[in-house]
CSV table of C-alpha atoms and ligand atoms in Angstrom, one decimal:
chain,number,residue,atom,x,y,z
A,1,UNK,CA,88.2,128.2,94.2
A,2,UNK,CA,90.8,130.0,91.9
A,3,UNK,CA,93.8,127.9,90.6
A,4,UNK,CA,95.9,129.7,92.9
A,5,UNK,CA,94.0,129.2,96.3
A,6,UNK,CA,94.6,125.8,95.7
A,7,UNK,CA,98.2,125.5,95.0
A,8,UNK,CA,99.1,127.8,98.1
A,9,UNK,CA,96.8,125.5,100.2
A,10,UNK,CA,98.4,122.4,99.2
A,11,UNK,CA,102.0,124.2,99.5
A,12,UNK,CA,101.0,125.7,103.0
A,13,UNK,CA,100.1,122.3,104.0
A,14,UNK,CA,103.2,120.9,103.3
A,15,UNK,CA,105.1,123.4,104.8
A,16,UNK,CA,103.9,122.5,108.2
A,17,UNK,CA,104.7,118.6,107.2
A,18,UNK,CA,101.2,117.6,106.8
A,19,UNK,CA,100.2,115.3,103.7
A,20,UNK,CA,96.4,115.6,102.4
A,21,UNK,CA,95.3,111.6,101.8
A,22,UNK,CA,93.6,112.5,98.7
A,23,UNK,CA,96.6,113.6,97.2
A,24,UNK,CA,99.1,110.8,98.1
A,25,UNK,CA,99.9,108.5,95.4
A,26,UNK,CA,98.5,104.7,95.1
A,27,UNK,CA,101.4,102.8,96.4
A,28,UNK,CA,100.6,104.4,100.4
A,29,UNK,CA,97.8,102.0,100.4
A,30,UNK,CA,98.5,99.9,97.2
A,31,UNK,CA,96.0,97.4,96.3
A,32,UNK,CA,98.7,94.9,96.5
A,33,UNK,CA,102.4,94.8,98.5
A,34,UNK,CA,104.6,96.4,96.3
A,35,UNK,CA,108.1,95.2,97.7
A,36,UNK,CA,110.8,97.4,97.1
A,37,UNK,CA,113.5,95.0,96.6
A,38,UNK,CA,113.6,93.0,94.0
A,39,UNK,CA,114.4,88.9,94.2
A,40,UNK,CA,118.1,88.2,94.1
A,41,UNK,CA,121.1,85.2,94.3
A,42,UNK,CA,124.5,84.9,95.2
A,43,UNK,CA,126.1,82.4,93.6
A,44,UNK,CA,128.4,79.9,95.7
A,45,UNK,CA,131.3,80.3,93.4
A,46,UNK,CA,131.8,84.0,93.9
A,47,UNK,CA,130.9,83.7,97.6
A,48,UNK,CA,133.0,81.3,98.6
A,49,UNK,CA,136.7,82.5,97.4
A,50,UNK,CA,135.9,85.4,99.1
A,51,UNK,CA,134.8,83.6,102.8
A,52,UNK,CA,138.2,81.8,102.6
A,53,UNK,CA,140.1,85.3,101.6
A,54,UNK,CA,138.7,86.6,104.8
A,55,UNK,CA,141.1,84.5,107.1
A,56,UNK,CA,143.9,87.3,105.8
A,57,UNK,CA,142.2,89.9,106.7
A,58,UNK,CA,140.3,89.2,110.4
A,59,UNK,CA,141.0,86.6,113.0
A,60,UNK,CA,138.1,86.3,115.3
A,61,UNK,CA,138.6,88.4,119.0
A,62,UNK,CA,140.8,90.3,116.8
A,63,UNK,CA,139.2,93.7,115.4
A,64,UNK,CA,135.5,92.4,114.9
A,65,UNK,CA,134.2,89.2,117.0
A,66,UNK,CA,133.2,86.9,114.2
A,67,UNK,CA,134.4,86.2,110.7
A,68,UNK,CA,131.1,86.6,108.7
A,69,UNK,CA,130.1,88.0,105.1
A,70,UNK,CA,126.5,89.6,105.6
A,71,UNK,CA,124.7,89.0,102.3
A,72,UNK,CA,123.8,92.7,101.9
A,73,UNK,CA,121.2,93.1,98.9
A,74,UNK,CA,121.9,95.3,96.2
A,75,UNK,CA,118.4,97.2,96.7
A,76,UNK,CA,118.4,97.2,100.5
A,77,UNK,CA,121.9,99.1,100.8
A,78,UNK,CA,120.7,101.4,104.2
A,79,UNK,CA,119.9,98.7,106.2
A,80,UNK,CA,122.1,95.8,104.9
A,81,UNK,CA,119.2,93.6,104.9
A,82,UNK,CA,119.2,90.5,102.8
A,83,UNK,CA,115.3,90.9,102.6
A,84,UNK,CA,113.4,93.9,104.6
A,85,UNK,CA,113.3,92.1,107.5
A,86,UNK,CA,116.4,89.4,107.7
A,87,UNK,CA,119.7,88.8,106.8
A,88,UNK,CA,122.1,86.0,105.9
A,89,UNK,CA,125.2,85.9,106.5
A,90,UNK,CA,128.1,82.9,106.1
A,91,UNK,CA,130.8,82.4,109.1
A,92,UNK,CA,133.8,80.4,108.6
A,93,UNK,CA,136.0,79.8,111.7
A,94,UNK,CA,139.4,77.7,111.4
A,95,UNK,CA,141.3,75.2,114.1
A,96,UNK,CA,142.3,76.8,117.2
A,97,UNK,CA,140.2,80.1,116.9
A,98,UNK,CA,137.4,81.6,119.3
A,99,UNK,CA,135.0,84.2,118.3
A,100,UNK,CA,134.2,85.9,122.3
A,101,UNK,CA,130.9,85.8,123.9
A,102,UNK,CA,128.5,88.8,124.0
A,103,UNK,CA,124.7,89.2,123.1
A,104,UNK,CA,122.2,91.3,120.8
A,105,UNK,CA,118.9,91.6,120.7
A,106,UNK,CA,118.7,90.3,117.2
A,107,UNK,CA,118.4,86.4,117.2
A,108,UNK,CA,119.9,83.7,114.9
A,109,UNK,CA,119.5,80.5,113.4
A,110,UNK,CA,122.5,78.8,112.4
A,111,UNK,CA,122.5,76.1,109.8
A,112,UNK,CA,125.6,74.4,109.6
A,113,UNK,CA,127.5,73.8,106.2
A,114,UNK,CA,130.7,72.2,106.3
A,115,UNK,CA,133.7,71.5,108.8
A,116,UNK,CA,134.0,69.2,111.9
A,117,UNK,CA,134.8,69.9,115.5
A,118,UNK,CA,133.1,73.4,115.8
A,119,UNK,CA,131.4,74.1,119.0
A,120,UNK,CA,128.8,76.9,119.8
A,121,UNK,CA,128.0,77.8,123.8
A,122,UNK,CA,124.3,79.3,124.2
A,123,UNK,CA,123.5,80.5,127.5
A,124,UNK,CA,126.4,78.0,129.0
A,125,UNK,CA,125.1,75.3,127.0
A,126,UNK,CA,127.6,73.9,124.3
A,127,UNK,CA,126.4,72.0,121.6
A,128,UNK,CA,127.8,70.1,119.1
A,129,UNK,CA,128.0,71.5,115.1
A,130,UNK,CA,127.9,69.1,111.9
A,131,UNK,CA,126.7,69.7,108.2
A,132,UNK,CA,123.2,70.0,108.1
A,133,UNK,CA,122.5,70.7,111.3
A,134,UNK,CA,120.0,73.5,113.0
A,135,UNK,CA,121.0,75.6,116.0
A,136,UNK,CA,119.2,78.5,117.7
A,137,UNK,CA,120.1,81.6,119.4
A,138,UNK,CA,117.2,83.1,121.0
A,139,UNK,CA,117.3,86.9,121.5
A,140,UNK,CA,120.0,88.3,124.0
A,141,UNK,CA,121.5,84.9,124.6
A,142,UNK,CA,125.1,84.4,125.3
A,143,UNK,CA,126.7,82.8,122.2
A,144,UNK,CA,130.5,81.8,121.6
A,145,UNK,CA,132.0,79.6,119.1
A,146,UNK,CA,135.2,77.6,119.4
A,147,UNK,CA,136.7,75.4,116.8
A,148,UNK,CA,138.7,72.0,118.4
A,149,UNK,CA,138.6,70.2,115.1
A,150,UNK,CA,140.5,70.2,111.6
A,151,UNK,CA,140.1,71.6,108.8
A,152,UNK,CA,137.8,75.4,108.0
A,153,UNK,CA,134.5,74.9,109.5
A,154,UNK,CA,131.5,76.9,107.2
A,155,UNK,CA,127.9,77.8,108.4
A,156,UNK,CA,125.1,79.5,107.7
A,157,UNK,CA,123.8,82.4,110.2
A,158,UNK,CA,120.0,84.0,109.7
A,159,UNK,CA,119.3,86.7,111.8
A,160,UNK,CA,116.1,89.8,111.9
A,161,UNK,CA,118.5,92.4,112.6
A,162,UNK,CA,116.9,94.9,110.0
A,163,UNK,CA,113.6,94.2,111.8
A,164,UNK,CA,115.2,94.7,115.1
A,165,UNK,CA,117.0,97.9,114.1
A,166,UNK,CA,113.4,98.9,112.7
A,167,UNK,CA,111.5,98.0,115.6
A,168,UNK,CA,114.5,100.2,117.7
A,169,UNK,CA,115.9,98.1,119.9
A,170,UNK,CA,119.4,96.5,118.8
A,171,UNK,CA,121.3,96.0,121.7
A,172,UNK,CA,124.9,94.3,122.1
A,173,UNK,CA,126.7,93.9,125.5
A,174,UNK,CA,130.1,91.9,125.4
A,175,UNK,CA,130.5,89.1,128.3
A,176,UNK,CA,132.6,89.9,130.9
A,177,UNK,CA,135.4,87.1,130.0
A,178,UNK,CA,136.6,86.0,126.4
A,179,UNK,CA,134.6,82.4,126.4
A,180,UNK,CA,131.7,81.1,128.4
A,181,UNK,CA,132.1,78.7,130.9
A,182,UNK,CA,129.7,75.3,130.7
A,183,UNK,CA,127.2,75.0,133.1
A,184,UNK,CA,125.3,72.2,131.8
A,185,UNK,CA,126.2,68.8,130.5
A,186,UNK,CA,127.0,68.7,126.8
A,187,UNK,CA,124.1,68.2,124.7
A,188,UNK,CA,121.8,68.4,127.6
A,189,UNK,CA,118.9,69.7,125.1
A,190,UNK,CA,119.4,67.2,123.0
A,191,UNK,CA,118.8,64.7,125.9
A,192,UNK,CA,115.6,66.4,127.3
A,193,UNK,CA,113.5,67.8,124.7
A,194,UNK,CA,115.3,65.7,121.4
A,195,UNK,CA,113.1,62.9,121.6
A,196,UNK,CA,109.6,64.1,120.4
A,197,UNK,CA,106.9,63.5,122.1
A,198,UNK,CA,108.5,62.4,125.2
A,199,UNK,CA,110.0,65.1,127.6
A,200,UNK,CA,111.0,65.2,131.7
A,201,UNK,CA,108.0,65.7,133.5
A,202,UNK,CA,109.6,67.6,136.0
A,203,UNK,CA,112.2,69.9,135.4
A,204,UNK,CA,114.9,71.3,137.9
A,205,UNK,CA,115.4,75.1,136.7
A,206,UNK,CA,119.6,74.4,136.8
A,207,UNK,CA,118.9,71.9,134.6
A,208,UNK,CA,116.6,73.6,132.1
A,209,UNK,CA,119.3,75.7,130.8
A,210,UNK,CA,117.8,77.2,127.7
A,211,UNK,CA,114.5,75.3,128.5
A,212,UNK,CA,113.8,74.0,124.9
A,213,UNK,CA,115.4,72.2,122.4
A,214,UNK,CA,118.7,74.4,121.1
A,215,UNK,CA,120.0,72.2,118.5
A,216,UNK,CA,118.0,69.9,115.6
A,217,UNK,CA,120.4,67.1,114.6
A,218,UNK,CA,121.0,66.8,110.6
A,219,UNK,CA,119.9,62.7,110.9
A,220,UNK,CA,116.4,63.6,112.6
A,221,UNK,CA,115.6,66.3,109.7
A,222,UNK,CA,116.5,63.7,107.2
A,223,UNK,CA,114.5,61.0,108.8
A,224,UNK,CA,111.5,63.4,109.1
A,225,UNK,CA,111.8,64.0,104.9
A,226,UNK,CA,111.8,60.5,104.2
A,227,UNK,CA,108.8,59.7,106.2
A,228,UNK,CA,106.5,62.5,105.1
A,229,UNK,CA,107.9,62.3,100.9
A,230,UNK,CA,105.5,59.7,100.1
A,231,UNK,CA,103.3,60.8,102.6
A,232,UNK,CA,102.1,64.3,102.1
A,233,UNK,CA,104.2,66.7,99.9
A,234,UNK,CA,103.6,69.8,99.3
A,235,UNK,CA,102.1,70.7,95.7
A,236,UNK,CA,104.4,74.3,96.4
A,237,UNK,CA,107.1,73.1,98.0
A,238,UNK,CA,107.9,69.8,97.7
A,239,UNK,CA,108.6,66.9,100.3
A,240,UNK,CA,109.0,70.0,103.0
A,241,UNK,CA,109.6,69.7,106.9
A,242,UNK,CA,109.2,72.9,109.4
A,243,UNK,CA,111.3,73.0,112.8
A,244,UNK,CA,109.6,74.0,115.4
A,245,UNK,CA,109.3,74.3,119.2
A,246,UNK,CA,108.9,70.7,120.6
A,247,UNK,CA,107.1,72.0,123.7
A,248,UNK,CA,104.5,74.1,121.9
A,249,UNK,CA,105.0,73.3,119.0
A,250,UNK,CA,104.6,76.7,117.4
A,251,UNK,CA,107.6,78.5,115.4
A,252,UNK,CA,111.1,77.8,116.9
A,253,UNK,CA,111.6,81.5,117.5
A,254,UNK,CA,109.1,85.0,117.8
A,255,UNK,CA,110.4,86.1,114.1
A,256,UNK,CA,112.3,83.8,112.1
A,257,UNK,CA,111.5,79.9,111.0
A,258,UNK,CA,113.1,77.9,109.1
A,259,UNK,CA,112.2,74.8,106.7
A,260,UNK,CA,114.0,71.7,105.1
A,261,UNK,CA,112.6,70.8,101.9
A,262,UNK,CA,113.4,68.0,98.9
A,263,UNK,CA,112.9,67.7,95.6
A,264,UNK,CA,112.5,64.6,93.1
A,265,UNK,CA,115.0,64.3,90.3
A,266,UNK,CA,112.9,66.6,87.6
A,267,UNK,CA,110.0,67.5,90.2
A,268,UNK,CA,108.2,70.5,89.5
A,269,UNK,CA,106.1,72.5,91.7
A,270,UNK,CA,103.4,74.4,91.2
A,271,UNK,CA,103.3,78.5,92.3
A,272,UNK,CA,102.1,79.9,95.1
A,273,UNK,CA,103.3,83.5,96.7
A,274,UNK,CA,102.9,84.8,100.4
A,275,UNK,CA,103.2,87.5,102.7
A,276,UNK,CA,106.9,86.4,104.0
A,277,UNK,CA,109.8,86.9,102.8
A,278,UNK,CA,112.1,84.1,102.0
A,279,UNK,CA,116.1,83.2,101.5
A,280,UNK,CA,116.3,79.7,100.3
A,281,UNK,CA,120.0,78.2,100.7
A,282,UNK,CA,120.7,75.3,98.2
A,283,UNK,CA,122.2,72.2,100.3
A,284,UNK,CA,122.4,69.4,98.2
A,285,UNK,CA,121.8,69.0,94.5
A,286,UNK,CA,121.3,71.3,91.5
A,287,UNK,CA,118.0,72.8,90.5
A,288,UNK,CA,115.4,76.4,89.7
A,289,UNK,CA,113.7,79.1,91.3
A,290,UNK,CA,111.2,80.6,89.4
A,291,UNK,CA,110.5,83.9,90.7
A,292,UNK,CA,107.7,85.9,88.4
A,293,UNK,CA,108.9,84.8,85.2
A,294,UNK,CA,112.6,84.2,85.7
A,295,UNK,CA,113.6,81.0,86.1
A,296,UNK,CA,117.4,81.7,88.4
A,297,UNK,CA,119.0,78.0,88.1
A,298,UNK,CA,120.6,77.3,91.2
A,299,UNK,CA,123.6,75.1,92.0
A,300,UNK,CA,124.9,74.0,96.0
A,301,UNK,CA,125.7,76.7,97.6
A,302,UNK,CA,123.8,79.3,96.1
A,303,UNK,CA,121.0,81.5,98.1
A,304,UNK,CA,118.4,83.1,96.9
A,305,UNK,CA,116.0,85.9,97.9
A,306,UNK,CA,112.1,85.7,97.2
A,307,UNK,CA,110.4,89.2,98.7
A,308,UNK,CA,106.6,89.0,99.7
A,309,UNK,CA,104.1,88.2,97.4
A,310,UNK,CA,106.2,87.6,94.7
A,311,UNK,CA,105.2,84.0,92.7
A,312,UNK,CA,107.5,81.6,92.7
A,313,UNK,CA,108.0,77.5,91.9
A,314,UNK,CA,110.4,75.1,92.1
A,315,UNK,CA,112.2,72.7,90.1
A,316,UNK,CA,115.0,69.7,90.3
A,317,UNK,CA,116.9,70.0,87.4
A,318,UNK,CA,118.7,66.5,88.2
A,319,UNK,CA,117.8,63.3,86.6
A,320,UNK,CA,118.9,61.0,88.7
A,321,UNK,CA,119.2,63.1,92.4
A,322,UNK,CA,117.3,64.7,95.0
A,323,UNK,CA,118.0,68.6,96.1
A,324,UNK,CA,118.0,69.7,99.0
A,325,UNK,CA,116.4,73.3,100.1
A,326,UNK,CA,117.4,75.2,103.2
A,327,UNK,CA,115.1,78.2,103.7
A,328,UNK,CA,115.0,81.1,106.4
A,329,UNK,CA,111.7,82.9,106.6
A,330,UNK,CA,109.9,86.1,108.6
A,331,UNK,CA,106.6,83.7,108.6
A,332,UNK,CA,105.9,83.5,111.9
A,333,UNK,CA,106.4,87.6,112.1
A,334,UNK,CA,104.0,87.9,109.6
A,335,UNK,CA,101.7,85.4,111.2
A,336,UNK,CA,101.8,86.6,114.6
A,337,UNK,CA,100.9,90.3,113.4
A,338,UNK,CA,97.9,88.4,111.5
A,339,UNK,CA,99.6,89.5,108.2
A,340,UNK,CA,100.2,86.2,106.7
A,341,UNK,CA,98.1,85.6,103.3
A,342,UNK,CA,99.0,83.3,101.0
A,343,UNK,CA,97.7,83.0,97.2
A,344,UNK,CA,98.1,79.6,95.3
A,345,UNK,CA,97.9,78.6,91.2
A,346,UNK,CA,95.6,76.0,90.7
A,347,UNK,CA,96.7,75.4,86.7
B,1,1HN,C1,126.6,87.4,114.8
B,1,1HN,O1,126.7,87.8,116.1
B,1,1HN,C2,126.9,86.1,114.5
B,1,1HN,O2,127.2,85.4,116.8
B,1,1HN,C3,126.9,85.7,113.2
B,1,1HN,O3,127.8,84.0,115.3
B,1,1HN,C4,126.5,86.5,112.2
B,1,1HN,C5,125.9,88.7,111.5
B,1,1HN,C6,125.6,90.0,111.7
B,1,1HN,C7,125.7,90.5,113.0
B,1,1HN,C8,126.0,89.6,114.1
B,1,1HN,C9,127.3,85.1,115.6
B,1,1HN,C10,126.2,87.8,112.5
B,1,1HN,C11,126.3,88.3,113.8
């Protein structure tokens, strides 16, 4: 064929938005994932200021129904996302104030940061809210917050709304009154599926409420570190717990899990990298994430982003005390979509 037989095919092709394979560049079907974000941290110090700031300028129920800062990464600017599929975002809610009820299709994990006397209401279920704690929204549940107590109360929210918004199907309905009213005794979760390995046998519906466990208790997470630290940590991650579902126990929610993980003064893992994508939040102690070759040196506060299959280790950089890592991760996504690979560093 001439020269320019071929150039008017390929153009004519085009034209009617058709793409030959052999011509498309590697990265369609790249060897490898080639994220398209790069790994990222905000640092506590800059966040922070700028959380407290926000009081002036929104009041919950007041023009926007919660006072949050969405960690919007500088590479993912159309959807907002802190990685491809999540984001992170940091709430603060003073004495006295309600953020109204409604419900999305996006769900949330909330870790909690600071403050006491914060209350959440899922579904008519209010549970309690103190540092270190782990609290669930499932998709389209009911969710308000109030604060009763003293003093600016800070927490962490994780949500998959850019997966959601992906997928097509963010949804948002507002409740038909300001607050929720309680239909279940407080901490009823808690009491029924808290203790593990021993739940009702029978369970009324009215009861059931959200029908799992809705809140993980800071004391329980800490207990389950110091049992398994000696036990069996993890040559990646450290002494590392997972929450999940107490009933199956499988991930605590379709998209997003979550871990707790500690560190030895000076420990130093080794690498591994993985299909998910990861936002660690530093909740006690000072340390490193090495991501490729950077090390980013971390101090409380700060979060991080590691995108998919991207190496990474970890290291205390304390001499005398433990750290503390908080992460958010699309893992169980990934694994239910049978997507999930994971490459380790044996040097
Ligand atoms: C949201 O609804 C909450 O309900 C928190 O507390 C953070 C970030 C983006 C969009 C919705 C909440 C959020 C959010």
């Amino acid at each position: 064929m001439i020269p320019d037989e071929q150039q008017s095919y390929y153009t004519d092709v085009r034209q009617h938005h058709l793409e030959p394979l052999w011509a498309i560049p590697d990265w369609f079907l790249s060897v490898e994932p080639l994220p398209p974000y790069r790994p990222f941290q905000w640092h506590w110090r800059d966040v922070y200021p700028r959380l407290m700031a926000a009081a002036k300028h929104m009041v919950p129920g007041q023009g926007g129904s919660r006072r949050v800062l969405v960690y919007a990464h500088p590479d993912l600017k159309s959807t907002l996302g802190t990685t491809h599929t999540l984001n992170v975002a940091m709430q603060m809610i003073l004495p006295g104030e309600e953020a109204p009820a409604y419900r999305h299709t996006p769900l949330a994990i909330r870790f909690i940061i600071s403050g006491q006397g914060a209350m959440t209401t899922v579904n008519g279920e209010r549970m309690a809210m103190e540092s270190g704690d782990f609290l669930l929204t499932p998709r389209w549940a009911w969710h308000d917050h109030r604060h009763e107590g003293e003093g600016p109360m800070i927490w962490m929210d994780g949500l998959d709304i850019p997966l959601t918004r992906y997928v097509g199907a963010i949804f948002v309905e507002p409740y038909n009154q300001p607050m929720q009213t309680e239909t279940v005794p407080f901490l009823q979760s808690e009491k029924l599926f808290g203790v593990a390995g021993l739940y009702p046998k029978a369970l009324p519906d009215l009861h059931a409420a959200n029908g799992t466990l809705m809140s993980y208790p800071w004391h329980q997470t800490r207990q389950a570190l110091n049992a398994i630290r000696d036990t069996v940590p993890n040559p990646y991650e450290g002494a590392i717990v997972e929450y999940r579902n107490p009933l199956t126990g499988g991930p605590v929610l379709p998209t997003l899990g979550a871990t707790m993980q500690a560190l030895l003064p000076l420990e130093q893992t080794r690498r591994h990298r993985h299909t998910s994508s990861v936002a660690y939040y530093a909740y006690r102690g000072e340390g490193s994430l090495q991501i490729g070759q950077t090390w980013h040196d971390w101090v409380e506060g700060d979060v991080l982003v590691v995108p998919p299959w991207h190496w990474h280790a970890h290291r205390n950089r304390s001499h005398s005390d433990e750290a503390l890592l908080f992460a958010i991760s699309d893992e169980p996504m990934v694994a239910a979509l049978g997507l999930y690979r994971e490459e380790v560093d044996h040097d």
